[in-house]
Coordinates of C-alpha atoms and ligand atoms in Angstrom, one line a residue:
M27 CA -29.5 -16.5 1.0
N28 CA -30.2 -16.4 4.7
R29 CA -27.7 -14.7 7.0
R30 CA -26.2 -17.9 8.3
K31 CA -25.5 -19.2 4.8
F32 CA -24.1 -15.9 3.9
V33 CA -21.6 -15.7 6.8
T34 CA -20.6 -19.3 6.0
S35 CA -19.9 -18.7 2.4
S36 CA -18.1 -15.4 3.1
L37 CA -15.8 -17.3 5.5
A38 CA -15.2 -20.0 2.9
A39 CA -14.3 -17.3 0.5
A40 CA -11.9 -15.8 3.0
G41 CA -10.1 -19.1 3.2
C42 CA -11.2 -20.2 6.6
T43 CA -11.9 -23.8 7.5
L44 CA -15.5 -24.1 8.5
L45 CA -16.5 -25.0 12.0
G46 CA -20.2 -25.3 11.6
N47 CA -22.8 -27.4 10.0
A48 CA -24.2 -24.9 7.6
G49 CA -24.2 -27.0 4.4
I50 CA -20.5 -27.5 3.8
A51 CA -18.6 -30.3 5.4
V52 CA -15.9 -29.3 8.0
D53 CA -12.5 -29.3 6.4
T54 CA -13.8 -29.0 2.9
P55 CA -11.0 -27.4 1.0
V56 CA -11.9 -23.9 -0.1
S57 CA -11.2 -24.7 -3.7
A58 CA -13.9 -27.3 -3.7
Y59 CA -16.6 -24.7 -3.1
Q60 CA -16.9 -21.5 -5.1
V61 CA -19.1 -18.6 -3.9
P62 CA -21.4 -17.4 -6.6
G63 CA -19.9 -14.4 -8.4
S64 CA -16.4 -15.1 -7.1
I65 CA -13.4 -16.1 -9.2
P66 CA -10.9 -18.9 -8.6
S67 CA -8.2 -18.1 -6.2
S68 CA -5.5 -19.1 -8.8
A69 CA -6.8 -16.2 -11.0
V70 CA -6.6 -13.9 -8.0
Q71 CA -3.0 -14.9 -7.3
Q72 CA -1.9 -14.0 -10.8
A73 CA -3.5 -10.5 -10.9
R74 CA -1.1 -7.7 -11.4
F75 CA -1.4 -3.9 -11.7
P76 CA 0.8 -1.7 -13.9
N77 CA 3.6 0.4 -12.3
G78 CA 2.5 3.8 -11.4
F79 CA -1.0 2.7 -10.6
L80 CA -2.5 5.2 -8.1
W81 CA -3.7 3.3 -5.0
G82 CA -6.0 5.5 -2.9
T83 CA -8.8 5.8 -0.5
A84 CA -11.8 8.1 -0.4
T85 CA -13.8 10.0 2.2
A86 CA -16.4 12.8 2.2
A87 CA -16.5 16.0 4.3
Y88 CA -19.7 15.4 6.3
Q89 CA -18.8 11.8 6.9
V90 CA -15.4 12.4 8.5
E91 CA -14.8 16.1 9.5
G92 CA -17.0 16.8 12.4
A93 CA -16.5 20.5 13.6
W94 CA -19.9 21.1 12.2
N95 CA -20.2 24.7 13.5
E96 CA -16.5 25.7 13.9
D97 CA -14.6 28.5 12.2
G98 CA -17.6 30.2 10.6
K99 CA -19.0 27.1 8.9
G100 CA -22.6 27.5 7.8
E101 CA -25.3 24.9 8.3
S102 CA -25.7 22.2 5.6
I103 CA -28.7 20.2 4.7
W104 CA -27.1 17.2 6.3
D105 CA -26.6 19.1 9.6
R106 CA -30.3 19.9 9.5
F107 CA -31.4 16.4 8.6
A108 CA -29.2 14.7 11.2
H109 CA -30.4 17.1 13.8
T110 CA -34.0 16.1 13.1
V111 CA -35.2 13.4 15.4
G112 CA -35.8 10.1 13.6
K113 CA -33.9 10.7 10.4
V114 CA -30.6 8.9 11.2
K115 CA -30.4 5.4 12.7
G116 CA -29.4 5.5 16.3
G117 CA -29.8 9.3 16.4
T118 CA -26.2 9.7 15.4
T119 CA -25.1 12.9 13.8
G120 CA -22.0 14.1 11.9
D121 CA -21.3 16.8 14.5
V122 CA -18.0 15.1 15.5
A123 CA -17.8 12.1 13.1
C124 CA -14.1 11.2 12.9
D125 CA -13.0 14.7 13.9
Q126 CA -10.8 14.7 10.8
Y127 CA -11.1 18.5 10.8
H128 CA -8.7 18.5 13.7
L129 CA -7.0 15.1 13.3
Y130 CA -6.1 15.4 9.6
P131 CA -2.3 15.4 10.3
Q132 CA -2.6 12.0 11.9
D133 CA -4.9 10.7 9.2
M134 CA -2.6 11.8 6.4
A135 CA 0.3 10.2 8.3
L136 CA -1.7 7.0 8.4
T137 CA -2.5 7.3 4.7
K138 CA 1.2 7.4 4.0
R139 CA 1.8 4.4 6.2
L140 CA -0.7 2.5 4.1
N141 CA 1.5 3.4 1.1
Q142 CA -1.3 5.4 -0.5
K143 CA -0.7 7.6 -3.5
S144 CA -4.1 9.3 -3.8
Y145 CA -6.6 10.6 -1.3
R146 CA -10.1 11.6 -2.5
F147 CA -11.6 14.0 -0.1
S148 CA -14.5 16.5 -0.4
V149 CA -14.9 20.1 0.5
S150 CA -17.8 21.3 2.6
W151 CA -19.4 24.1 0.6
P152 CA -20.8 25.8 3.7
R153 CA -17.3 26.0 5.2
I154 CA -16.3 28.1 2.1
Q155 CA -19.5 30.0 1.7
P156 CA -21.6 29.7 4.9
S157 CA -24.8 30.8 3.2
G158 CA -23.9 29.4 -0.3
T159 CA -23.0 32.7 -2.0
G160 CA -20.7 35.7 -1.5
V161 CA -17.3 36.2 -0.2
P162 CA -15.3 33.2 0.9
N163 CA -14.7 32.3 4.6
V164 CA -11.0 32.6 4.9
K165 CA -10.8 30.1 7.8
G166 CA -12.6 27.5 5.7
I167 CA -10.1 28.0 2.8
D168 CA -7.2 27.8 5.2
H169 CA -8.3 24.5 6.5
Y170 CA -8.4 22.8 3.1
S171 CA -5.2 24.5 2.2
R172 CA -3.5 22.9 5.2
L173 CA -5.1 19.5 4.4
V174 CA -3.8 19.6 0.8
D175 CA -0.3 20.6 2.1
A176 CA -0.4 17.6 4.5
M177 CA -1.2 15.3 1.5
L178 CA 1.6 16.7 -0.6
E179 CA 4.1 16.5 2.2
N180 CA 3.2 12.8 2.5
G181 CA 3.5 12.1 -1.2
I182 CA -0.2 11.8 -1.7
R183 CA -2.1 13.2 -4.7
P184 CA -5.0 15.4 -3.6
F185 CA -8.2 14.5 -5.5
C186 CA -10.9 17.0 -4.7
T187 CA -14.6 16.3 -4.9
L188 CA -16.4 19.7 -4.7
Y189 CA -19.7 18.4 -3.6
H190 CA -20.5 15.3 -1.6
W191 CA -24.0 16.1 -0.6
D192 CA -23.7 18.8 2.0
L193 CA -25.5 21.7 0.4
P194 CA -25.6 25.0 2.4
Q195 CA -29.0 25.0 4.0
A196 CA -29.4 28.6 2.9
L197 CA -29.5 27.4 -0.7
E198 CA -32.0 24.7 0.1
D199 CA -34.1 27.5 1.6
R200 CA -34.0 29.2 -1.8
G201 CA -35.4 26.1 -3.5
G202 CA -32.5 23.7 -3.5
W203 CA -31.2 22.0 -6.6
P204 CA -34.5 22.2 -8.5
N205 CA -33.8 26.0 -8.6
R206 CA -31.7 26.6 -11.7
D207 CA -30.0 29.5 -10.1
L208 CA -27.9 27.1 -8.1
A209 CA -25.9 26.2 -11.2
G210 CA -24.5 29.8 -11.2
Y211 CA -23.9 29.8 -7.4
Y212 CA -22.1 26.5 -7.7
A213 CA -19.9 27.7 -10.5
E214 CA -18.9 30.6 -8.3
Y215 CA -18.0 28.3 -5.5
A216 CA -16.0 26.0 -7.8
G217 CA -14.1 29.1 -9.1
I218 CA -13.2 30.1 -5.5
L219 CA -11.8 26.6 -4.8
A220 CA -9.7 26.5 -8.0
K221 CA -8.4 30.0 -7.3
Y222 CA -7.1 29.2 -3.8
L223 CA -6.2 25.5 -4.2
G224 CA -5.6 25.1 -7.9
D225 CA -1.9 25.7 -7.6
R226 CA -1.7 22.4 -5.8
I227 CA -4.8 20.4 -6.8
T228 CA -4.9 19.2 -10.4
V229 CA -7.7 16.6 -10.1
W230 CA -11.2 17.8 -9.6
A231 CA -14.6 16.1 -9.6
P232 CA -17.6 18.4 -9.4
F233 CA -20.3 16.0 -7.9
N234 CA -20.3 12.8 -6.0
M235 CA -23.1 10.5 -7.3
P236 CA -25.3 13.1 -8.8
W237 CA -28.1 10.7 -9.6
S238 CA -28.2 9.5 -6.0
F239 CA -28.4 12.8 -4.2
T240 CA -31.0 14.2 -6.6
Y241 CA -33.2 11.1 -6.7
M242 CA -32.8 10.2 -3.0
G243 CA -33.2 13.9 -1.9
Y244 CA -36.0 15.1 -4.2
G245 CA -37.5 12.1 -5.8
V246 CA -38.0 9.6 -2.9
G247 CA -37.0 11.6 0.2
A248 CA -34.6 9.2 1.9
F249 CA -31.9 11.9 2.0
P250 CA -32.3 15.6 2.7
P251 CA -34.2 17.6 1.9
G252 CA -36.6 14.7 2.0
R253 CA -38.9 15.7 -0.9
T254 CA -40.9 13.1 -2.8
N255 CA -41.6 14.7 -6.1
Y256 CA -40.5 13.2 -9.4
G257 CA -40.6 16.6 -11.2
D258 CA -38.4 18.1 -8.5
F259 CA -35.9 15.3 -9.1
L260 CA -35.8 15.9 -12.8
K261 CA -35.4 19.7 -12.3
A262 CA -32.6 19.0 -9.7
A263 CA -30.9 16.6 -12.1
H264 CA -31.0 19.2 -14.9
T265 CA -29.6 22.0 -12.7
V266 CA -26.8 19.6 -11.6
A267 CA -26.0 18.8 -15.3
L268 CA -25.7 22.5 -16.0
A269 CA -23.7 23.1 -12.8
Q270 CA -21.3 20.4 -13.6
A271 CA -20.4 22.1 -16.9
E272 CA -20.4 25.6 -15.5
A273 CA -18.0 24.3 -12.7
L274 CA -15.7 22.7 -15.2
R275 CA -15.4 26.0 -17.0
S276 CA -14.9 28.1 -13.9
I277 CA -12.3 25.7 -12.5
K278 CA -10.3 25.8 -15.8
A279 CA -10.6 29.5 -16.0
A280 CA -9.0 29.8 -12.5
S281 CA -6.4 27.1 -12.7
S282 CA -4.4 26.2 -15.8
K283 CA -3.3 22.9 -14.3
A284 CA -6.8 21.7 -13.6
T285 CA -8.2 18.5 -15.0
V286 CA -11.9 17.8 -14.4
G287 CA -13.7 14.5 -14.3
S288 CA -16.4 12.8 -12.2
A289 CA -17.3 10.6 -9.3
Y290 CA -20.5 9.0 -10.5
G291 CA -22.2 6.1 -8.8
M292 CA -22.7 3.2 -11.3
C293 CA -24.1 -0.3 -11.2
P294 CA -23.8 -2.6 -14.1
A295 CA -27.3 -3.4 -15.3
Y296 CA -28.1 -7.0 -16.4
P297 CA -31.4 -7.6 -18.2
K298 CA -33.6 -10.0 -16.2
T299 CA -34.4 -12.1 -19.3
E300 CA -33.1 -12.1 -22.8
S301 CA -36.3 -10.5 -24.1
E302 CA -36.0 -7.3 -26.1
A303 CA -38.1 -5.5 -23.6
D304 CA -35.9 -6.3 -20.6
R305 CA -32.7 -5.5 -22.6
A306 CA -34.2 -2.1 -23.5
A307 CA -35.1 -1.6 -19.8
A308 CA -31.5 -2.4 -18.7
A309 CA -30.3 0.1 -21.3
R310 CA -32.7 2.7 -19.8
Y311 CA -31.3 2.0 -16.3
H312 CA -27.7 2.4 -17.6
A313 CA -28.7 5.7 -19.2
M314 CA -30.6 7.1 -16.2
N315 CA -28.4 5.8 -13.3
N316 CA -25.0 5.5 -14.8
V317 CA -24.3 7.8 -17.7
F318 CA -27.0 10.5 -17.5
F319 CA -24.5 13.2 -16.4
L320 CA -21.6 11.8 -18.3
E321 CA -23.5 11.9 -21.5
A322 CA -24.6 15.5 -20.7
A323 CA -21.0 16.5 -20.2
M324 CA -19.5 14.6 -23.1
H325 CA -22.1 15.1 -25.8
G326 CA -24.4 17.9 -24.6
Q327 CA -27.5 15.6 -24.6
Y328 CA -29.3 13.3 -22.3
P329 CA -29.1 9.6 -23.1
K330 CA -32.2 7.5 -23.8
A331 CA -33.3 7.0 -20.2
F332 CA -37.0 7.5 -20.8
V333 CA -39.6 5.7 -22.8
G334 CA -40.0 8.2 -25.6
E335 CA -38.6 11.8 -25.5
P336 CA -37.1 13.1 -22.3
P337 CA -39.8 15.1 -20.3
Y338 CA -38.0 18.3 -21.2
E339 CA -40.7 20.6 -19.8
L340 CA -40.8 18.9 -16.5
M341 CA -37.0 19.2 -16.3
G342 CA -37.1 22.9 -16.9
F343 CA -34.9 22.4 -20.0
K344 CA -34.5 25.6 -22.1
P345 CA -33.4 26.0 -25.7
G346 CA -29.7 26.3 -25.7
D347 CA -29.2 24.2 -22.6
E348 CA -27.6 21.4 -24.6
K349 CA -24.7 23.8 -25.3
L350 CA -24.5 24.9 -21.6
M351 CA -24.3 21.4 -20.3
H352 CA -21.7 20.3 -22.9
A353 CA -18.2 20.3 -21.2
P354 CA -16.2 17.2 -22.1
L355 CA -14.5 15.7 -19.1
D356 CA -10.7 15.0 -19.1
W357 CA -11.2 11.6 -17.4
V358 CA -14.1 9.5 -16.2
G359 CA -14.5 8.6 -12.5
F360 CA -17.1 6.3 -11.1
H361 CA -17.8 4.0 -8.1
Y362 CA -18.6 0.4 -8.1
Y363 CA -20.4 -1.4 -5.2
T364 CA -22.9 -3.8 -6.6
R365 CA -25.1 -4.7 -9.6
R366 CA -28.7 -4.5 -10.7
V367 CA -31.0 -6.9 -12.5
V368 CA -33.5 -4.8 -14.6
S369 CA -36.8 -5.7 -16.1
D370 CA -39.3 -3.8 -18.2
A371 CA -42.2 -2.1 -16.4
S372 CA -43.9 -0.6 -19.4
K373 CA -47.1 -2.3 -18.6
A374 CA -47.0 -1.8 -14.9
S375 CA -49.9 0.3 -13.5
S376 CA -48.4 1.2 -10.2
F377 CA -45.3 3.2 -9.9
G378 CA -43.5 4.5 -6.9
G379 CA -40.1 2.9 -6.7
G380 CA -40.6 0.6 -3.8
N381 CA -39.1 1.3 -0.4
F382 CA -35.8 3.0 0.1
G383 CA -34.2 2.4 3.4
G384 CA -31.5 5.0 3.5
T385 CA -29.6 3.5 0.5
E386 CA -30.6 3.6 -3.1
I387 CA -31.6 0.0 -3.1
E388 CA -35.2 -0.6 -3.8
A389 CA -36.4 -2.9 -1.0
D390 CA -39.6 -4.1 -2.6
P391 CA -40.2 -2.6 -5.9
A392 CA -43.9 -3.3 -6.5
G393 CA -44.3 -1.8 -9.9
G394 CA -41.8 0.3 -11.9
R395 CA -39.7 3.0 -10.5
D396 CA -41.6 5.9 -12.2
P397 CA -43.9 6.4 -15.2
Y398 CA -41.1 7.9 -17.3
T399 CA -38.2 5.4 -17.2
R400 CA -40.5 2.4 -16.7
F401 CA -38.1 -0.1 -15.5
R402 CA -37.8 -2.1 -12.4
A403 CA -34.4 -2.5 -10.9
V404 CA -33.5 -5.0 -8.2
M405 CA -30.3 -5.9 -6.4
P406 CA -29.9 -9.7 -6.8
T407 CA -28.9 -11.9 -3.8
E408 CA -27.1 -14.7 -5.6
G409 CA -23.7 -13.6 -4.3
P410 CA -23.1 -13.2 -0.5
L411 CA -24.4 -10.0 1.1
T412 CA -22.2 -7.7 3.1
E413 CA -23.3 -6.6 6.5
S414 CA -24.5 -3.4 4.9
G415 CA -26.8 -5.5 2.7
L416 CA -25.1 -5.2 -0.7
E417 CA -24.5 -8.2 -2.9
V418 CA -20.9 -9.0 -3.5
W419 CA -20.4 -9.5 -7.2
P420 CA -16.7 -9.1 -8.2
R421 CA -17.4 -9.7 -11.9
G422 CA -19.5 -6.5 -11.9
I423 CA -16.5 -4.2 -11.9
Y424 CA -15.1 -5.9 -15.0
D425 CA -18.3 -5.6 -16.9
L426 CA -18.9 -2.0 -15.9
V427 CA -15.3 -0.8 -16.6
T428 CA -15.2 -2.5 -20.0
Q429 CA -18.6 -1.2 -20.9
I430 CA -17.7 2.5 -20.1
S431 CA -14.4 2.0 -21.8
R432 CA -16.1 0.8 -25.0
E433 CA -18.9 3.4 -25.0
Y434 CA -16.7 6.4 -24.4
D435 CA -13.8 5.4 -26.6
R436 CA -11.3 4.3 -24.0
P437 CA -11.2 7.3 -21.7
I438 CA -8.8 7.5 -18.7
I439 CA -10.8 6.0 -15.9
E440 CA -10.5 6.6 -12.1
I441 CA -12.3 4.2 -9.8
T442 CA -13.5 6.8 -7.3
E443 CA -14.9 4.4 -4.7
S444 CA -15.5 0.8 -3.9
G445 CA -15.8 -1.0 -0.7
C446 CA -17.9 -3.1 1.7
G447 CA -19.6 -2.6 5.0
Y448 CA -18.6 -5.2 7.7
L449 CA -18.7 -4.5 11.4
D450 CA -15.5 -6.3 12.6
G451 CA -13.9 -4.6 15.6
P452 CA -10.8 -5.0 17.7
Y453 CA -10.3 -8.6 18.9
E454 CA -9.0 -8.6 22.5
K455 CA -7.5 -12.1 22.2
E456 CA -5.4 -10.8 19.3
N457 CA -4.0 -7.7 21.0
G458 CA -6.7 -5.5 19.6
R459 CA -6.1 -6.5 15.9
V460 CA -9.2 -6.2 13.6
P461 CA -9.3 -9.5 11.6
D462 CA -11.7 -8.3 8.9
V463 CA -11.1 -11.3 6.6
R464 CA -14.3 -10.7 4.6
R465 CA -13.2 -7.2 3.5
I466 CA -9.8 -8.6 2.4
E467 CA -11.6 -11.2 0.3
F468 CA -13.9 -8.6 -1.1
F469 CA -11.0 -6.5 -2.4
R470 CA -8.9 -9.4 -3.5
Q471 CA -11.6 -10.7 -5.8
E472 CA -12.8 -7.3 -7.0
L473 CA -9.3 -6.0 -7.7
A474 CA -8.4 -9.2 -9.6
E475 CA -11.5 -8.5 -11.9
L476 CA -10.3 -4.9 -12.3
A477 CA -6.8 -6.1 -13.2
R478 CA -8.5 -8.2 -15.9
A479 CA -10.3 -5.1 -17.3
V480 CA -6.9 -3.3 -17.4
A481 CA -5.3 -6.3 -19.2
D482 CA -8.1 -6.2 -21.7
G483 CA -7.3 -2.6 -22.5
A484 CA -9.3 -0.3 -20.1
R485 CA -7.2 2.7 -19.2
V486 CA -7.8 2.6 -15.4
R487 CA -5.3 4.7 -13.6
S488 CA -6.5 4.7 -10.0
F489 CA -8.6 2.8 -7.4
H490 CA -9.9 4.5 -4.3
A491 CA -11.1 2.2 -1.5
W492 CA -14.1 3.4 0.4
S493 CA -13.1 4.2 2.9
L494 CA -9.9 5.3 4.6
L495 CA -11.6 4.9 8.0
D496 CA -15.0 4.0 9.4
N497 CA -17.2 7.1 9.3
F498 CA -20.7 8.5 9.5
E499 CA -22.7 6.4 7.1
W500 CA -25.4 8.9 6.2
A501 CA -28.9 7.8 7.2
N502 CA -27.4 4.6 8.7
G503 CA -25.3 6.6 11.1
H504 CA -22.7 4.5 12.9
C505 CA -24.5 1.2 12.1
E506 CA -22.2 0.5 9.2
R507 CA -18.4 0.4 9.0
Y508 CA -16.6 0.7 5.6
G509 CA -13.1 1.6 6.8
L510 CA -9.7 0.1 6.3
I511 CA -9.0 1.7 9.6
Y512 CA -11.3 1.1 12.7
V513 CA -12.5 4.2 14.5
D514 CA -13.5 4.0 18.2
Y515 CA -16.0 6.9 18.3
R516 CA -15.6 7.2 22.1
D517 CA -12.0 8.4 22.0
Q518 CA -11.3 8.7 18.2
K519 CA -8.6 6.0 18.5
R520 CA -7.7 4.6 15.0
T521 CA -6.7 1.0 14.6
I522 CA -5.5 -0.2 11.2
K523 CA -7.6 -3.3 10.3
D524 CA -6.1 -6.4 8.7
S525 CA -7.6 -5.2 5.4
G526 CA -5.7 -2.0 5.8
L527 CA -2.4 -3.8 6.3
W528 CA -3.2 -6.0 3.3
Y529 CA -4.1 -3.1 1.1
A530 CA -0.9 -1.4 2.1
R531 CA 1.1 -4.4 0.8
V532 CA -0.9 -4.5 -2.4
S533 CA -0.4 -0.8 -2.9
A534 CA 3.4 -1.2 -2.5
S535 CA 3.7 -4.2 -4.8
N536 CA 0.9 -4.0 -7.4
R537 CA 0.2 -7.7 -6.7
W538 CA -2.1 -9.8 -4.7
D539 CA 0.0 -12.7 -3.4
V540 CA 1.2 -10.6 -0.5
Ligands
BGC610 C1 -23.4 6.9 -26.6 C2 -24.7 7.5 -26.0 C3 -25.4 6.5 -25.1 C4 -24.5 6.0 -24.0 C5 -25.1 5.1 -23.1 C6 -22.6 6.3 -25.5 O1 -21.6 5.6 -26.0 O2 -22.7 7.9 -27.2 O3 -25.5 8.0 -27.0 O4 -26.5 7.1 -24.5 O5 -23.3 5.4 -24.7 O6 -25.4 3.8 -23.6
BGC611 C1 -21.1 7.1 -1.1 C2 -20.4 7.2 0.2 C3 -21.0 6.1 1.1 C4 -20.7 4.8 0.5 C5 -21.2 3.6 1.3 C6 -21.1 5.7 -1.6 O1 -22.0 5.5 -2.6 O2 -20.4 8.0 -2.0 O3 -20.6 8.5 0.7 O4 -20.5 6.2 2.4 O5 -21.4 4.7 -0.7 O6 -22.6 3.5 1.4

């Protein structure tokens, strides 16, 4: 779909009358035209969530905090990456970001104003241990302690992600995640957090999107440290699976109230054709990208992600590791943004994974992704694309949630992130309001599909919109905006977008027709 058509259909989905000539007659009632992947508005209207459902938002330390070198914080790999010319679009860095390190009282007050019950934030490891090991930096601990108190004072559940990609640079200098020693360092860090914050935090997720930061960082080099070595990716992934389990154990040893889950990135995988080969390829995608670390934790084994046996030697897998990585989670957390269509690449002769432009989407996958998993995964463009370039496909969350629920015997599920990038800003003629109708429509549709999964028996207890506020969007810098709150980076002024006002009403009422 070209951009014009996409904007038009997004507007139609948002209930606007069309002014243009882009394929649909002016004044066509919205109901007469249904965007691919969307659901009828009558179904949306009827959607309900159970009482006590935890409405939330999510952020990550490097994306919002700023204060990159204050109060004894060490350098992270993202500091190094963003300070390297040419790595981040527009030359932006996270040095200041949303300045939440200083503005958190205001942000937690806004969170309360949006009727939120859960805030998923991450801790910056180099604030706690500037060089990745050793005695904790008291000022770093104090910061998070105050942040957690601010949440509790506002009636918000603190959901702590221990690692959202900002590895202490000193540990990268020791080999980074492919170095197995990091599992032990990480467990020590996790224990420190649980010791100082575990009296107030009960919900912990060790890693945000472990497949993404290991693959993008070590396999294809779009994220720091920018390596392009498949063996390094596999070793990093294995260290992270060990670290996840070690962290679970050290968190629980330090805090009797702790529950530990996850914040995996997942995309439902649809086979390209009904052929057995494509169905098997989609299953390998699911195993590699969605449940690799979940399966390691739950069952102490890797799922069938590879054609044939896992390349254990390349992974640095040692006898007994299956026991070390086995650490059943108390609940399962994952994100949903978009879907994949997957086909078999067993016979492909060229591998390389296509081009990655700062997100994990393969721009032009020529052959298969790699010679081990031998599949080709593409993001379809049947549904409208957001301005961040992801296909909107509400049905995907229903399929994904019901699949995980089925495969893991109805675990408690937390949706740790979901959202969309649109650039809408304050509109002068409307007193500075931010009328981001496409974001409202994205959430309306998606949440109606999630409600359907709940009605069908999935035990989903929370939903965290990405994000509370516009923030530093990794390699895309400030070129993408995902917030329910608009941030003016010139003066840090926050403006609640129309989607934020809408989400606040949904959160208060558990229904959509608000
Ligand atoms: C099974 C695993 C499998 C996973 C992914 C789980 O239910 O226990 O063996 O790898 O689903 O399909
Ligand atoms: C990541 C966020 C990121 C968002 C939007 C998620 O997968 O966890 O850090 O900002 O996607 O791209």
